[in-house]
mmCIF file with all atom_site columns, N, CA and C in Angstrom:
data_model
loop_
_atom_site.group_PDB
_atom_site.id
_atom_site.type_symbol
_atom_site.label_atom_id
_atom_site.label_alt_id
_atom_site.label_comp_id
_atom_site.label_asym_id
_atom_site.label_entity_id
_atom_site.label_seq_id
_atom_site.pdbx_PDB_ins_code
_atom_site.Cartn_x
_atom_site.Cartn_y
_atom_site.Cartn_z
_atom_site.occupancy
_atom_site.B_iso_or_equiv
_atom_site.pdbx_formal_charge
_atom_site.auth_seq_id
_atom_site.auth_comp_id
_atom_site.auth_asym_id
_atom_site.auth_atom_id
_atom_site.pdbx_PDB_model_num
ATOM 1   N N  . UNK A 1 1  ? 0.853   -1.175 0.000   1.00 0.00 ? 636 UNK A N  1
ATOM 2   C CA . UNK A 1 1  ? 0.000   0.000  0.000   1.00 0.00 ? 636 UNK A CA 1
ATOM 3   C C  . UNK A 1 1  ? 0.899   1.237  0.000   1.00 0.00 ? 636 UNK A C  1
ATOM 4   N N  . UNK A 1 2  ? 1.248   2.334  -0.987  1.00 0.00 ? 637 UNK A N  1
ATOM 5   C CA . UNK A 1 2  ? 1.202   3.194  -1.233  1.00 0.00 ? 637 UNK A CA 1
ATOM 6   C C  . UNK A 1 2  ? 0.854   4.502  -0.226  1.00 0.00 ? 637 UNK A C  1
ATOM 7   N N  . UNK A 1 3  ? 1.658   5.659  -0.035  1.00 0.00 ? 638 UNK A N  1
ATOM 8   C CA . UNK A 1 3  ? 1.155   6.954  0.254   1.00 0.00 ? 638 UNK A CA 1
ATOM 9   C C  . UNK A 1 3  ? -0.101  7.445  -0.363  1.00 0.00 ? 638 UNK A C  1
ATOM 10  N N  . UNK A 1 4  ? -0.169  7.097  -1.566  1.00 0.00 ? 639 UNK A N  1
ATOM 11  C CA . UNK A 1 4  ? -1.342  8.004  -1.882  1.00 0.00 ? 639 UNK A CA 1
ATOM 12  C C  . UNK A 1 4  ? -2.390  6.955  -1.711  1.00 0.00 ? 639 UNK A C  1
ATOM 13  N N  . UNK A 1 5  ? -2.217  5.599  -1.557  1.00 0.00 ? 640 UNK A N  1
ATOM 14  C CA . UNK A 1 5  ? -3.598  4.754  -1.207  1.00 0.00 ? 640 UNK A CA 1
ATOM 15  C C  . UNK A 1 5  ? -3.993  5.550  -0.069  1.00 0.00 ? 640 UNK A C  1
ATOM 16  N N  . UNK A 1 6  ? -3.250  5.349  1.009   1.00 0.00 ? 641 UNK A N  1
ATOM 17  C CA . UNK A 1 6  ? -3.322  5.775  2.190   1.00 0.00 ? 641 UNK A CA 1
ATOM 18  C C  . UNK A 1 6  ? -4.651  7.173  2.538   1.00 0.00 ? 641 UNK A C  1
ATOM 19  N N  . UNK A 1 7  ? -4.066  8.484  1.376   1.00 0.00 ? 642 UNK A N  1
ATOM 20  C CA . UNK A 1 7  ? -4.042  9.549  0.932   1.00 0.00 ? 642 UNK A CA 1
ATOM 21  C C  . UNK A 1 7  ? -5.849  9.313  0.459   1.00 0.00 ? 642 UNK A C  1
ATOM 22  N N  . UNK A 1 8  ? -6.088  8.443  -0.337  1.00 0.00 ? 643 UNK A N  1
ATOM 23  C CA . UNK A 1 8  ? -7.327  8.531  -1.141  1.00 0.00 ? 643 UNK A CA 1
ATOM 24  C C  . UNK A 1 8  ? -8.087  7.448  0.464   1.00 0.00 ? 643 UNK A C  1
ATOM 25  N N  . UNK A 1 9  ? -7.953  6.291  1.081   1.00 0.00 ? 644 UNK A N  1
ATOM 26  C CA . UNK A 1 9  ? -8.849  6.076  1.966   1.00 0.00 ? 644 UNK A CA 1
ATOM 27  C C  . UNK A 1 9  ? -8.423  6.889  3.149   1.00 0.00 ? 644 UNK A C  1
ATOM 28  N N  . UNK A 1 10 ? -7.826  7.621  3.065   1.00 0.00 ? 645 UNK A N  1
ATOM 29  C CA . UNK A 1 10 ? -8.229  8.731  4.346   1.00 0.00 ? 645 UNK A CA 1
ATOM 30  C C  . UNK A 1 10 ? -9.423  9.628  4.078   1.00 0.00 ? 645 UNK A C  1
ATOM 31  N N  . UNK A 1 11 ? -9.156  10.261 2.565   1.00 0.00 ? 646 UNK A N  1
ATOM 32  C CA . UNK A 1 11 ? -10.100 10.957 2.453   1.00 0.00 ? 646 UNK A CA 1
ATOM 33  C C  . UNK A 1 11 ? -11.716 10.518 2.379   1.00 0.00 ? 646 UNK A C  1
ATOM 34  N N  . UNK A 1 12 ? -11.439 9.030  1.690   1.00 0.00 ? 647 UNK A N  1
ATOM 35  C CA . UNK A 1 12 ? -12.783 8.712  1.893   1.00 0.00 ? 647 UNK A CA 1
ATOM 36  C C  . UNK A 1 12 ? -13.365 8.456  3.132   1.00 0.00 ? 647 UNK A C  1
ATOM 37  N N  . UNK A 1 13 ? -12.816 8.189  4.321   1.00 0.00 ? 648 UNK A N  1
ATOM 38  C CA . UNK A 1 13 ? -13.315 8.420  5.353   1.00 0.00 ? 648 UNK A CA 1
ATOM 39  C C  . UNK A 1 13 ? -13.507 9.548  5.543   1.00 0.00 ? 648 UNK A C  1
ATOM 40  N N  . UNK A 1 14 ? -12.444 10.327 5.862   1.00 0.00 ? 649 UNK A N  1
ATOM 41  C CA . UNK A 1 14 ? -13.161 11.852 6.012   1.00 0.00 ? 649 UNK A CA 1
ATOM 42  C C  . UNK A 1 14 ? -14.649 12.233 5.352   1.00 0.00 ? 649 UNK A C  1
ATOM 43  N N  . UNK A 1 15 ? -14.536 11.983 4.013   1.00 0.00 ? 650 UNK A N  1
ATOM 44  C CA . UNK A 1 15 ? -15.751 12.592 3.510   1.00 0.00 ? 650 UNK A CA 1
ATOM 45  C C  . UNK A 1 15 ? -16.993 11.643 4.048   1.00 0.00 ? 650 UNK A C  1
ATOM 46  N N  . UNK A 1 16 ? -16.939 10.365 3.955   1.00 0.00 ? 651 UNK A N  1
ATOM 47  C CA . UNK A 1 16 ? -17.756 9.847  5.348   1.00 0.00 ? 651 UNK A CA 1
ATOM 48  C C  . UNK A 1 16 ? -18.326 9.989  6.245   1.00 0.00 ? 651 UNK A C  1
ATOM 49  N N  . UNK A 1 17 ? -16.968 10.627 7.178   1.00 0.00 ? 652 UNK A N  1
ATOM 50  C CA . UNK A 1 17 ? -17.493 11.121 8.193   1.00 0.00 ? 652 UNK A CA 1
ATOM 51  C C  . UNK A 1 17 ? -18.314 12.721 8.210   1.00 0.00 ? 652 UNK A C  1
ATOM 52  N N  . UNK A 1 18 ? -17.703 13.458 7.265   1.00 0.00 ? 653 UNK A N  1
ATOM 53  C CA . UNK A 1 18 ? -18.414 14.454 6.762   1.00 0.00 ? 653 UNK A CA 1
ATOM 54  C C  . UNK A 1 18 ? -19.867 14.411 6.365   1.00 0.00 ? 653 UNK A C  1
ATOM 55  N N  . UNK A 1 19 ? -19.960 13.487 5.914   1.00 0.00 ? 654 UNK A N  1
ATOM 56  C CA . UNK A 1 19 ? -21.907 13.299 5.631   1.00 0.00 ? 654 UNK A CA 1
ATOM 57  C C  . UNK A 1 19 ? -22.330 12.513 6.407   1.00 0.00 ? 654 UNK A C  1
ATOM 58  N N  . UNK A 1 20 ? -21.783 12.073 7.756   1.00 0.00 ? 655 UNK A N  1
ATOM 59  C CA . UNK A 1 20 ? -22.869 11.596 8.581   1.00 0.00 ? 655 UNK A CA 1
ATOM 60  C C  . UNK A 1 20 ? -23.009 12.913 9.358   1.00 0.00 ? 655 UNK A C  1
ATOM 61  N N  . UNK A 1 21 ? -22.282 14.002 9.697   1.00 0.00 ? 656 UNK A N  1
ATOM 62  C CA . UNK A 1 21 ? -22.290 15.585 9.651   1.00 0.00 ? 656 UNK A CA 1
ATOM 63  C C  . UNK A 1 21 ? -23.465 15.691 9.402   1.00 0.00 ? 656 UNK A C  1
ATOM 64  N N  . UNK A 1 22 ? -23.682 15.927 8.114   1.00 0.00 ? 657 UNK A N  1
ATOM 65  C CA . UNK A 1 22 ? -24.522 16.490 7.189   1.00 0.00 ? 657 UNK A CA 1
ATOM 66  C C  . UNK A 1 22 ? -25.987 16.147 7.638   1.00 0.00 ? 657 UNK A C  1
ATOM 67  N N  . UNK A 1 23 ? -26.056 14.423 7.578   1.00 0.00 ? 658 UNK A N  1
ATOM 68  C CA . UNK A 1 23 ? -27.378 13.968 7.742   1.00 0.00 ? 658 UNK A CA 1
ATOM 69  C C  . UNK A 1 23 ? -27.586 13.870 9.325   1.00 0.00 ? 658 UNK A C  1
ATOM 70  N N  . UNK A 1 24 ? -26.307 14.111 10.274  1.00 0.00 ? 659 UNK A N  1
ATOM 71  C CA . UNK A 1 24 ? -27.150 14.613 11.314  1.00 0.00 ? 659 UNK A CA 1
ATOM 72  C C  . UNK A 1 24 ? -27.892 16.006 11.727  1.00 0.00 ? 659 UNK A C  1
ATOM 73  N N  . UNK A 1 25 ? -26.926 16.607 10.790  1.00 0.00 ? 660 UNK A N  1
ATOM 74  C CA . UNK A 1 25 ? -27.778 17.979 11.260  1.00 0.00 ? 660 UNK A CA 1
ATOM 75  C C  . UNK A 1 25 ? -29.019 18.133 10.315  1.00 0.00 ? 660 UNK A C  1
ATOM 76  N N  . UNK A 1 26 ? -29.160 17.380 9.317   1.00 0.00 ? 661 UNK A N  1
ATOM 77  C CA . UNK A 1 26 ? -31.052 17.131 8.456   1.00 0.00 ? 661 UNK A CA 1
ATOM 78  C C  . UNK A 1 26 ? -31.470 16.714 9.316   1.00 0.00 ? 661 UNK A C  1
ATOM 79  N N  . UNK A 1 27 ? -31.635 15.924 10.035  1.00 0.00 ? 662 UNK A N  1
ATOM 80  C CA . UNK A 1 27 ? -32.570 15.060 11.364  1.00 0.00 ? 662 UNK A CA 1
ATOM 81  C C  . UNK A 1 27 ? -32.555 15.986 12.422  1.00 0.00 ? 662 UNK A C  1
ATOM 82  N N  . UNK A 1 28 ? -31.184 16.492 13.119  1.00 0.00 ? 663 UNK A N  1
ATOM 83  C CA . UNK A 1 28 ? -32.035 17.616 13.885  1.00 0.00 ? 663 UNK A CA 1
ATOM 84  C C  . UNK A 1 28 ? -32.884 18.607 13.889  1.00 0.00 ? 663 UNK A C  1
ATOM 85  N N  . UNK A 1 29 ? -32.098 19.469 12.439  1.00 0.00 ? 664 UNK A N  1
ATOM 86  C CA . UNK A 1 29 ? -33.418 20.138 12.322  1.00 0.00 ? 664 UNK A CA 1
ATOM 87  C C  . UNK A 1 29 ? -35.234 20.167 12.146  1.00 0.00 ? 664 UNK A C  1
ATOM 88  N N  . UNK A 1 30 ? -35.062 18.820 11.383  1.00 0.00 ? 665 UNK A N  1
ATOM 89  C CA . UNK A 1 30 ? -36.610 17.848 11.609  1.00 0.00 ? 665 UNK A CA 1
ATOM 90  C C  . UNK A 1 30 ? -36.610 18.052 13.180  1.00 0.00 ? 665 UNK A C  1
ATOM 91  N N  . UNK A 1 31 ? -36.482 16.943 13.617  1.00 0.00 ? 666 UNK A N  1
ATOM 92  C CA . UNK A 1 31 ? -36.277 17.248 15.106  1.00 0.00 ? 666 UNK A CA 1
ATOM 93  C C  . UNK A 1 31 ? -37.135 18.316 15.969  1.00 0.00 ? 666 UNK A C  1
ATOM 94  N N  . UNK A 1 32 ? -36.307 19.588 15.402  1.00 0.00 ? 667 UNK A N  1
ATOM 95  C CA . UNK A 1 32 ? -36.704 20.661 15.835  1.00 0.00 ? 667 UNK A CA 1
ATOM 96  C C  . UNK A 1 32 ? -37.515 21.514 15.524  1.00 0.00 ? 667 UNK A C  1
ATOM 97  N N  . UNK A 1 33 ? -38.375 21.059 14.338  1.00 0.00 ? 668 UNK A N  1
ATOM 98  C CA . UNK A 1 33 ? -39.234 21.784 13.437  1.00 0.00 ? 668 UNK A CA 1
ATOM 99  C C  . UNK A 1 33 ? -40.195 20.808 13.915  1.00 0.00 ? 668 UNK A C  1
ATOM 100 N N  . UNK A 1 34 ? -40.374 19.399 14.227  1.00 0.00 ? 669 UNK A N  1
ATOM 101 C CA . UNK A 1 34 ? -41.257 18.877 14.757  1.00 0.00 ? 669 UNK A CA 1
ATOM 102 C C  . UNK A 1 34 ? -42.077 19.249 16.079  1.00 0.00 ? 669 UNK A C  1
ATOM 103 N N  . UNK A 1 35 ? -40.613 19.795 16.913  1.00 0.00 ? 670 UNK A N  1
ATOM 104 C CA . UNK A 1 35 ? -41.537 19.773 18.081  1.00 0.00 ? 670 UNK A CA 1
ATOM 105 C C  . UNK A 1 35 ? -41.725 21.021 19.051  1.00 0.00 ? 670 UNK A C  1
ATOM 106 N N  . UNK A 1 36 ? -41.940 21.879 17.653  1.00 0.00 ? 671 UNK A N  1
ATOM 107 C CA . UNK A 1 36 ? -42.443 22.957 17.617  1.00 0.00 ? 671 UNK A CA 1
ATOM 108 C C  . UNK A 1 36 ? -41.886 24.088 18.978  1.00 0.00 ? 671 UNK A C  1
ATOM 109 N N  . UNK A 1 37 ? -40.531 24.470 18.649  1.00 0.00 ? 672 UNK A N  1
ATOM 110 C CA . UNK A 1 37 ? -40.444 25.414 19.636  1.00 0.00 ? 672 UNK A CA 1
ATOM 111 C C  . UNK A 1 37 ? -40.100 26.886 19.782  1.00 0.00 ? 672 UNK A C  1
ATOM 112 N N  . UNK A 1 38 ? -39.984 27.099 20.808  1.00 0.00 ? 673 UNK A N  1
ATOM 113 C CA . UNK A 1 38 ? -40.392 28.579 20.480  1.00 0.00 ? 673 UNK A CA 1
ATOM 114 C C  . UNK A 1 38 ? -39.387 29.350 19.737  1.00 0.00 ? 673 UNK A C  1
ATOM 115 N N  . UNK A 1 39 ? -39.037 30.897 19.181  1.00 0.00 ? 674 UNK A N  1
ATOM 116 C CA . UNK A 1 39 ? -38.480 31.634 18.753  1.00 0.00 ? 674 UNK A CA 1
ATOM 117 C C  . UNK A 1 39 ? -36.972 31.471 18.899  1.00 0.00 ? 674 UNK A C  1
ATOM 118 N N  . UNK A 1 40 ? -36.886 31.579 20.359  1.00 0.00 ? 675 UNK A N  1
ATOM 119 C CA . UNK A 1 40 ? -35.132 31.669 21.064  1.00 0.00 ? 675 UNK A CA 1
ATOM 120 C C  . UNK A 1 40 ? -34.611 30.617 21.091  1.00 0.00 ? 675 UNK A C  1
ATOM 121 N N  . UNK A 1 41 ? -35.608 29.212 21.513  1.00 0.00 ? 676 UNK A N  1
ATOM 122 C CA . UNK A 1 41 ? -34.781 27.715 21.640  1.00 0.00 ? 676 UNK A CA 1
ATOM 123 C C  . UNK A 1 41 ? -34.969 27.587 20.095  1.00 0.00 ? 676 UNK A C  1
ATOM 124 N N  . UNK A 1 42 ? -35.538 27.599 19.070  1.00 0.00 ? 677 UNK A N  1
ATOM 125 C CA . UNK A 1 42 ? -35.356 27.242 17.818  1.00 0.00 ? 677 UNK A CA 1
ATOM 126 C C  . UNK A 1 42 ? -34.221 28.220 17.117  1.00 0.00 ? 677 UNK A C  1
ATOM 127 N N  . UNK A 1 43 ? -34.310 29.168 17.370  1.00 0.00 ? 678 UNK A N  1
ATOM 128 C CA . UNK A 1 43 ? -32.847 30.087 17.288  1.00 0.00 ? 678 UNK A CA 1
ATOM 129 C C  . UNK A 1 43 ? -31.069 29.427 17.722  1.00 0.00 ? 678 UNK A C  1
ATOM 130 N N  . UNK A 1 44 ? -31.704 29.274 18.685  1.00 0.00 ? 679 UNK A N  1
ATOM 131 C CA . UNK A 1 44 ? -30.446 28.699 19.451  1.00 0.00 ? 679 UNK A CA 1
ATOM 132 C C  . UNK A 1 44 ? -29.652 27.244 18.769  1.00 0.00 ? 679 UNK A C  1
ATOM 133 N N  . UNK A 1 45 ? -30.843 26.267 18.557  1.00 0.00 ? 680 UNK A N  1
ATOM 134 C CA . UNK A 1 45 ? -31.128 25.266 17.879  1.00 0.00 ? 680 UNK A CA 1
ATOM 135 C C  . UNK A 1 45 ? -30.097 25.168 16.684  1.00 0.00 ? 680 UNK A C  1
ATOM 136 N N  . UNK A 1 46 ? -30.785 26.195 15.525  1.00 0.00 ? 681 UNK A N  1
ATOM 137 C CA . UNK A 1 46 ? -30.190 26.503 14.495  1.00 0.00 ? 681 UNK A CA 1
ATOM 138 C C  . UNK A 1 46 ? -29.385 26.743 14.309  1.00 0.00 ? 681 UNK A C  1
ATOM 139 N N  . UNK A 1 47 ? -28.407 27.921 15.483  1.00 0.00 ? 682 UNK A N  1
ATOM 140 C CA . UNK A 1 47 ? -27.433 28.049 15.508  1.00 0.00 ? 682 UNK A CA 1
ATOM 141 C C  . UNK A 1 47 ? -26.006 27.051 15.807  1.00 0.00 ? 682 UNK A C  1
ATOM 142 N N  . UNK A 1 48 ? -26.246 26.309 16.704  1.00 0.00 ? 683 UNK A N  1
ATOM 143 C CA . UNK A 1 48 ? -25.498 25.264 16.440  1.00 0.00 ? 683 UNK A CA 1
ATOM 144 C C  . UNK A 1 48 ? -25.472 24.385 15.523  1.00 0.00 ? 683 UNK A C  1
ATOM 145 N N  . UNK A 1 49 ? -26.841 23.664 15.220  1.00 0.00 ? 684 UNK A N  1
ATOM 146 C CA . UNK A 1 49 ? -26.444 22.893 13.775  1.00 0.00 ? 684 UNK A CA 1
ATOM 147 C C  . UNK A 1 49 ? -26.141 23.815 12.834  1.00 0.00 ? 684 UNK A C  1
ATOM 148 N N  . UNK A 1 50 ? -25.833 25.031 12.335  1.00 0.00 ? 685 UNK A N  1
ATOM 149 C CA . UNK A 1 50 ? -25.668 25.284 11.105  1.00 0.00 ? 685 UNK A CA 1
ATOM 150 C C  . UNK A 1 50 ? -24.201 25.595 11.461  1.00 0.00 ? 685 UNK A C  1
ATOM 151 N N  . UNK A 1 51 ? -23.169 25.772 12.590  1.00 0.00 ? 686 UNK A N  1
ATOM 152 C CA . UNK A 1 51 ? -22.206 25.608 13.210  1.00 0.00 ? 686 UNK A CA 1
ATOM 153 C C  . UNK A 1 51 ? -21.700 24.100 12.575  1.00 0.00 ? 686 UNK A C  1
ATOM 154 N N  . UNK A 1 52 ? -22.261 23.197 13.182  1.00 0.00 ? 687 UNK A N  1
ATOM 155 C CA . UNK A 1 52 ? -21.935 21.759 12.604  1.00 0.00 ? 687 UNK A CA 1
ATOM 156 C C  . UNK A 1 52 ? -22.395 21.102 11.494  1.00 0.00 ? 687 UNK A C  1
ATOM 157 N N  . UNK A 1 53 ? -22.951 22.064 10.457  1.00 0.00 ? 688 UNK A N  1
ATOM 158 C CA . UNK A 1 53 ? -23.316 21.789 9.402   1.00 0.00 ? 688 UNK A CA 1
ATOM 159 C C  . UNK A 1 53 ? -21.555 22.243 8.442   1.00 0.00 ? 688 UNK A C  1
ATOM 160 N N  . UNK A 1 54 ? -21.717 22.799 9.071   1.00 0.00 ? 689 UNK A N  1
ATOM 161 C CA . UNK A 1 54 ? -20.320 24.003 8.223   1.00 0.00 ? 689 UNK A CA 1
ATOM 162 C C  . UNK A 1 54 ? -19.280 23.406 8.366   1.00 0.00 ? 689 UNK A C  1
ATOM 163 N N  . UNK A 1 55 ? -18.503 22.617 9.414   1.00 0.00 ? 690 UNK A N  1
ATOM 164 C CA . UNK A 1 55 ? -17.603 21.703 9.514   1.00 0.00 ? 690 UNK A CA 1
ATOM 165 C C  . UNK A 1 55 ? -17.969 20.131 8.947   1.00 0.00 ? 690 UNK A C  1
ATOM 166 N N  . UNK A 1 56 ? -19.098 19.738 8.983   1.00 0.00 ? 691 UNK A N  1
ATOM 167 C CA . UNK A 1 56 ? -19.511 18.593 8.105   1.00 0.00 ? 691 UNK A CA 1
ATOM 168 C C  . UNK A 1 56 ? -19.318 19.282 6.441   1.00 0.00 ? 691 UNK A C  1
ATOM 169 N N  . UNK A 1 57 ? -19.464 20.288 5.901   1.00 0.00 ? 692 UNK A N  1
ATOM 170 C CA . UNK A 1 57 ? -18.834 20.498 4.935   1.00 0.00 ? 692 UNK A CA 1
ATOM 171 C C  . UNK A 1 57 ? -17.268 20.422 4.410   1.00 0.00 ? 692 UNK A C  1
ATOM 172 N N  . UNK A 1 58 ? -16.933 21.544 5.457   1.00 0.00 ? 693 UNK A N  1
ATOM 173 C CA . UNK A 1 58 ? -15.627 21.300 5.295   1.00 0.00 ? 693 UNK A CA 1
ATOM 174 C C  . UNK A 1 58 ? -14.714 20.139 5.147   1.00 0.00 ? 693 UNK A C  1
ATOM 175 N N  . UNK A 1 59 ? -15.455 19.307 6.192   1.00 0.00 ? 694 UNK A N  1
ATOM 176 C CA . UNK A 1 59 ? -14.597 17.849 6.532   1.00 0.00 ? 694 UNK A CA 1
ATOM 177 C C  . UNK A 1 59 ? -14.678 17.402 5.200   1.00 0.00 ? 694 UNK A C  1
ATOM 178 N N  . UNK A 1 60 ? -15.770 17.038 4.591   1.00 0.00 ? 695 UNK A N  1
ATOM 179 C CA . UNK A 1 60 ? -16.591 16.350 3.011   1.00 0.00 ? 695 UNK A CA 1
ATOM 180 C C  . UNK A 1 60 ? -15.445 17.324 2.442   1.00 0.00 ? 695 UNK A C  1
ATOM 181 N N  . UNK A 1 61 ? -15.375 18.507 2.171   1.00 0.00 ? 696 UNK A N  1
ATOM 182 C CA . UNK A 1 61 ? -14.688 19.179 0.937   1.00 0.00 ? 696 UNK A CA 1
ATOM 183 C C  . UNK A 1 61 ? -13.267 18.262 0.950   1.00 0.00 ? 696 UNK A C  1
ATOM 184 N N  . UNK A 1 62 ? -12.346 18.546 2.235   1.00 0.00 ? 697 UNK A N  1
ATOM 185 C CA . UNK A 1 62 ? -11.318 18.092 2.325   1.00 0.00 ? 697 UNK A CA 1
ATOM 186 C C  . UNK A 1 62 ? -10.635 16.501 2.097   1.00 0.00 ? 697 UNK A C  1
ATOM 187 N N  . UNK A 1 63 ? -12.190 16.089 2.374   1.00 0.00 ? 698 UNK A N  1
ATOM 188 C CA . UNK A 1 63 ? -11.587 14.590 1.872   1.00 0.00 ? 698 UNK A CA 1
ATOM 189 C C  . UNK A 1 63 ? -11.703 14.352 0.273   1.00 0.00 ? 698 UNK A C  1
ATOM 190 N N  . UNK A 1 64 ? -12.714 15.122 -0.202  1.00 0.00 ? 699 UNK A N  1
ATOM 191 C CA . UNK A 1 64 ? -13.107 14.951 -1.739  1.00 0.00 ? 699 UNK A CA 1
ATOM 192 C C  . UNK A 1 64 ? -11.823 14.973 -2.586  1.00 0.00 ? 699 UNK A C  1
ATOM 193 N N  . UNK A 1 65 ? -11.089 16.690 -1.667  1.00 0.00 ? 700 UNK A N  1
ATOM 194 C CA . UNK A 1 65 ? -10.161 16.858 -2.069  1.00 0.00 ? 700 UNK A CA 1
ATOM 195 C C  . UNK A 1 65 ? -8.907  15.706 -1.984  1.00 0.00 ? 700 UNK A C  1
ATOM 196 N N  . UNK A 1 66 ? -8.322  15.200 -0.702  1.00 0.00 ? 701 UNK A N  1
ATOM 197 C CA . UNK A 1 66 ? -7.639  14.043 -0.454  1.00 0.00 ? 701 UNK A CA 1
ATOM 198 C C  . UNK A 1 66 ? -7.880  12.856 -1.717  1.00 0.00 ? 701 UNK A C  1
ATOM 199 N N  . UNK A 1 67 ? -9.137  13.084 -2.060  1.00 0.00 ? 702 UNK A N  1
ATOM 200 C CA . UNK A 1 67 ? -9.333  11.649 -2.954  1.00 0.00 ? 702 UNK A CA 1
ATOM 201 C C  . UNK A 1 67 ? -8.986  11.759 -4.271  1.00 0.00 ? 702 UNK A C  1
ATOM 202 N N  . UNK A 1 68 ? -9.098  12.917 -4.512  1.00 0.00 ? 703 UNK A N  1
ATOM 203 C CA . UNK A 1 68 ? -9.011  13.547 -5.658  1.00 0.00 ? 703 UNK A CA 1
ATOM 204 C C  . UNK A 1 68 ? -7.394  13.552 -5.917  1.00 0.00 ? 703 UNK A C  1
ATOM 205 N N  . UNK A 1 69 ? -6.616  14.105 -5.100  1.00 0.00 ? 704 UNK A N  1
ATOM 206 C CA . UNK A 1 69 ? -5.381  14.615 -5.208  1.00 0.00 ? 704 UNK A CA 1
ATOM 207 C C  . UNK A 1 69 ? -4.534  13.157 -5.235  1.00 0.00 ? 704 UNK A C  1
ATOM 208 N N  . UNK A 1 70 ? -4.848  12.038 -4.328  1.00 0.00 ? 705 UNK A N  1
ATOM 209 C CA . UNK A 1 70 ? -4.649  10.896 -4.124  1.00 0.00 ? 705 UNK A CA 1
ATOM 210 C C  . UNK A 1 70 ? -4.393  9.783  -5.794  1.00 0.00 ? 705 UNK A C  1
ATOM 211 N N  . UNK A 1 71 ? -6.001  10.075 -6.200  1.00 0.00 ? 706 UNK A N  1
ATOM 212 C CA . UNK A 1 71 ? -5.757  9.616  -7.465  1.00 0.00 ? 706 UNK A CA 1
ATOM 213 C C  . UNK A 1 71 ? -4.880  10.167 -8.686  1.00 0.00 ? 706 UNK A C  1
ATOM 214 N N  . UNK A 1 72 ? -4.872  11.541 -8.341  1.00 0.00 ? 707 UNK A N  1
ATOM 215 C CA . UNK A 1 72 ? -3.862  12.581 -9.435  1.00 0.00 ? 707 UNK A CA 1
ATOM 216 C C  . UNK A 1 72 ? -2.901  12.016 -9.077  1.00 0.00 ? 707 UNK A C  1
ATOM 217 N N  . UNK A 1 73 ? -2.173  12.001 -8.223  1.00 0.00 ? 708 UNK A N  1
ATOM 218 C CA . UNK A 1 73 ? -0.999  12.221 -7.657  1.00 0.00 ? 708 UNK A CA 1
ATOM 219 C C  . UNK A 1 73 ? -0.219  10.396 -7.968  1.00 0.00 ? 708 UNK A C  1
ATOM 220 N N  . UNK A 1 74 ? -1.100  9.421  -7.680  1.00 0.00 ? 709 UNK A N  1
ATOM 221 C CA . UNK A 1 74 ? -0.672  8.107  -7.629  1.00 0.00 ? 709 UNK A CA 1
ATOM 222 C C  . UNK A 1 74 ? -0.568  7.082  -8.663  1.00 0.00 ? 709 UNK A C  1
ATOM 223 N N  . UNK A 1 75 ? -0.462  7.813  -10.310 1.00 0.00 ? 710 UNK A N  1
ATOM 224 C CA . UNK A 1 75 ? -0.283  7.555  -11.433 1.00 0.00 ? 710 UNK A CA 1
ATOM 225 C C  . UNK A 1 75 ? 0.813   7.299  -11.757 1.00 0.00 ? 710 UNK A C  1
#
């Protein structure tokens, strides 16, 4: 196994782990749109998942990238 194997299943974990990110913060916000709350706790709410929405991106970008660069790179 290779550096850049290494390189491309890192990233695919990362990006992995990046969209279970993603689809947790879709379910919370269900969650929280379900059970109907008020102004400030649904504020508050939002504000953190869209906090951990933004690093579930990032994480996903960076591995896309890893996978990407992995396969360029290991030709």
């Amino acid at each position: 196994m290779t550096v850049w194997d290494l390189l491309i299943w890192g990233g695919a974990v990362l990006t992995a782990v990046g969209l279970a990110g993603i689809v947790w913060c879709i379910v919370a916000v269900a969650r929280a749109k379900r059970s109907a709350l008020d102004d400030g706790a649904m504020r508050d709410t939002m504000q953190r998942v869209v906090a951990i929405n933004m690093g579930a991106l990032a994480a996903s970008m960076l591995g896309l990238m890893a996978v990407v660069l992995g396969i360029m790179l290991g030709r």
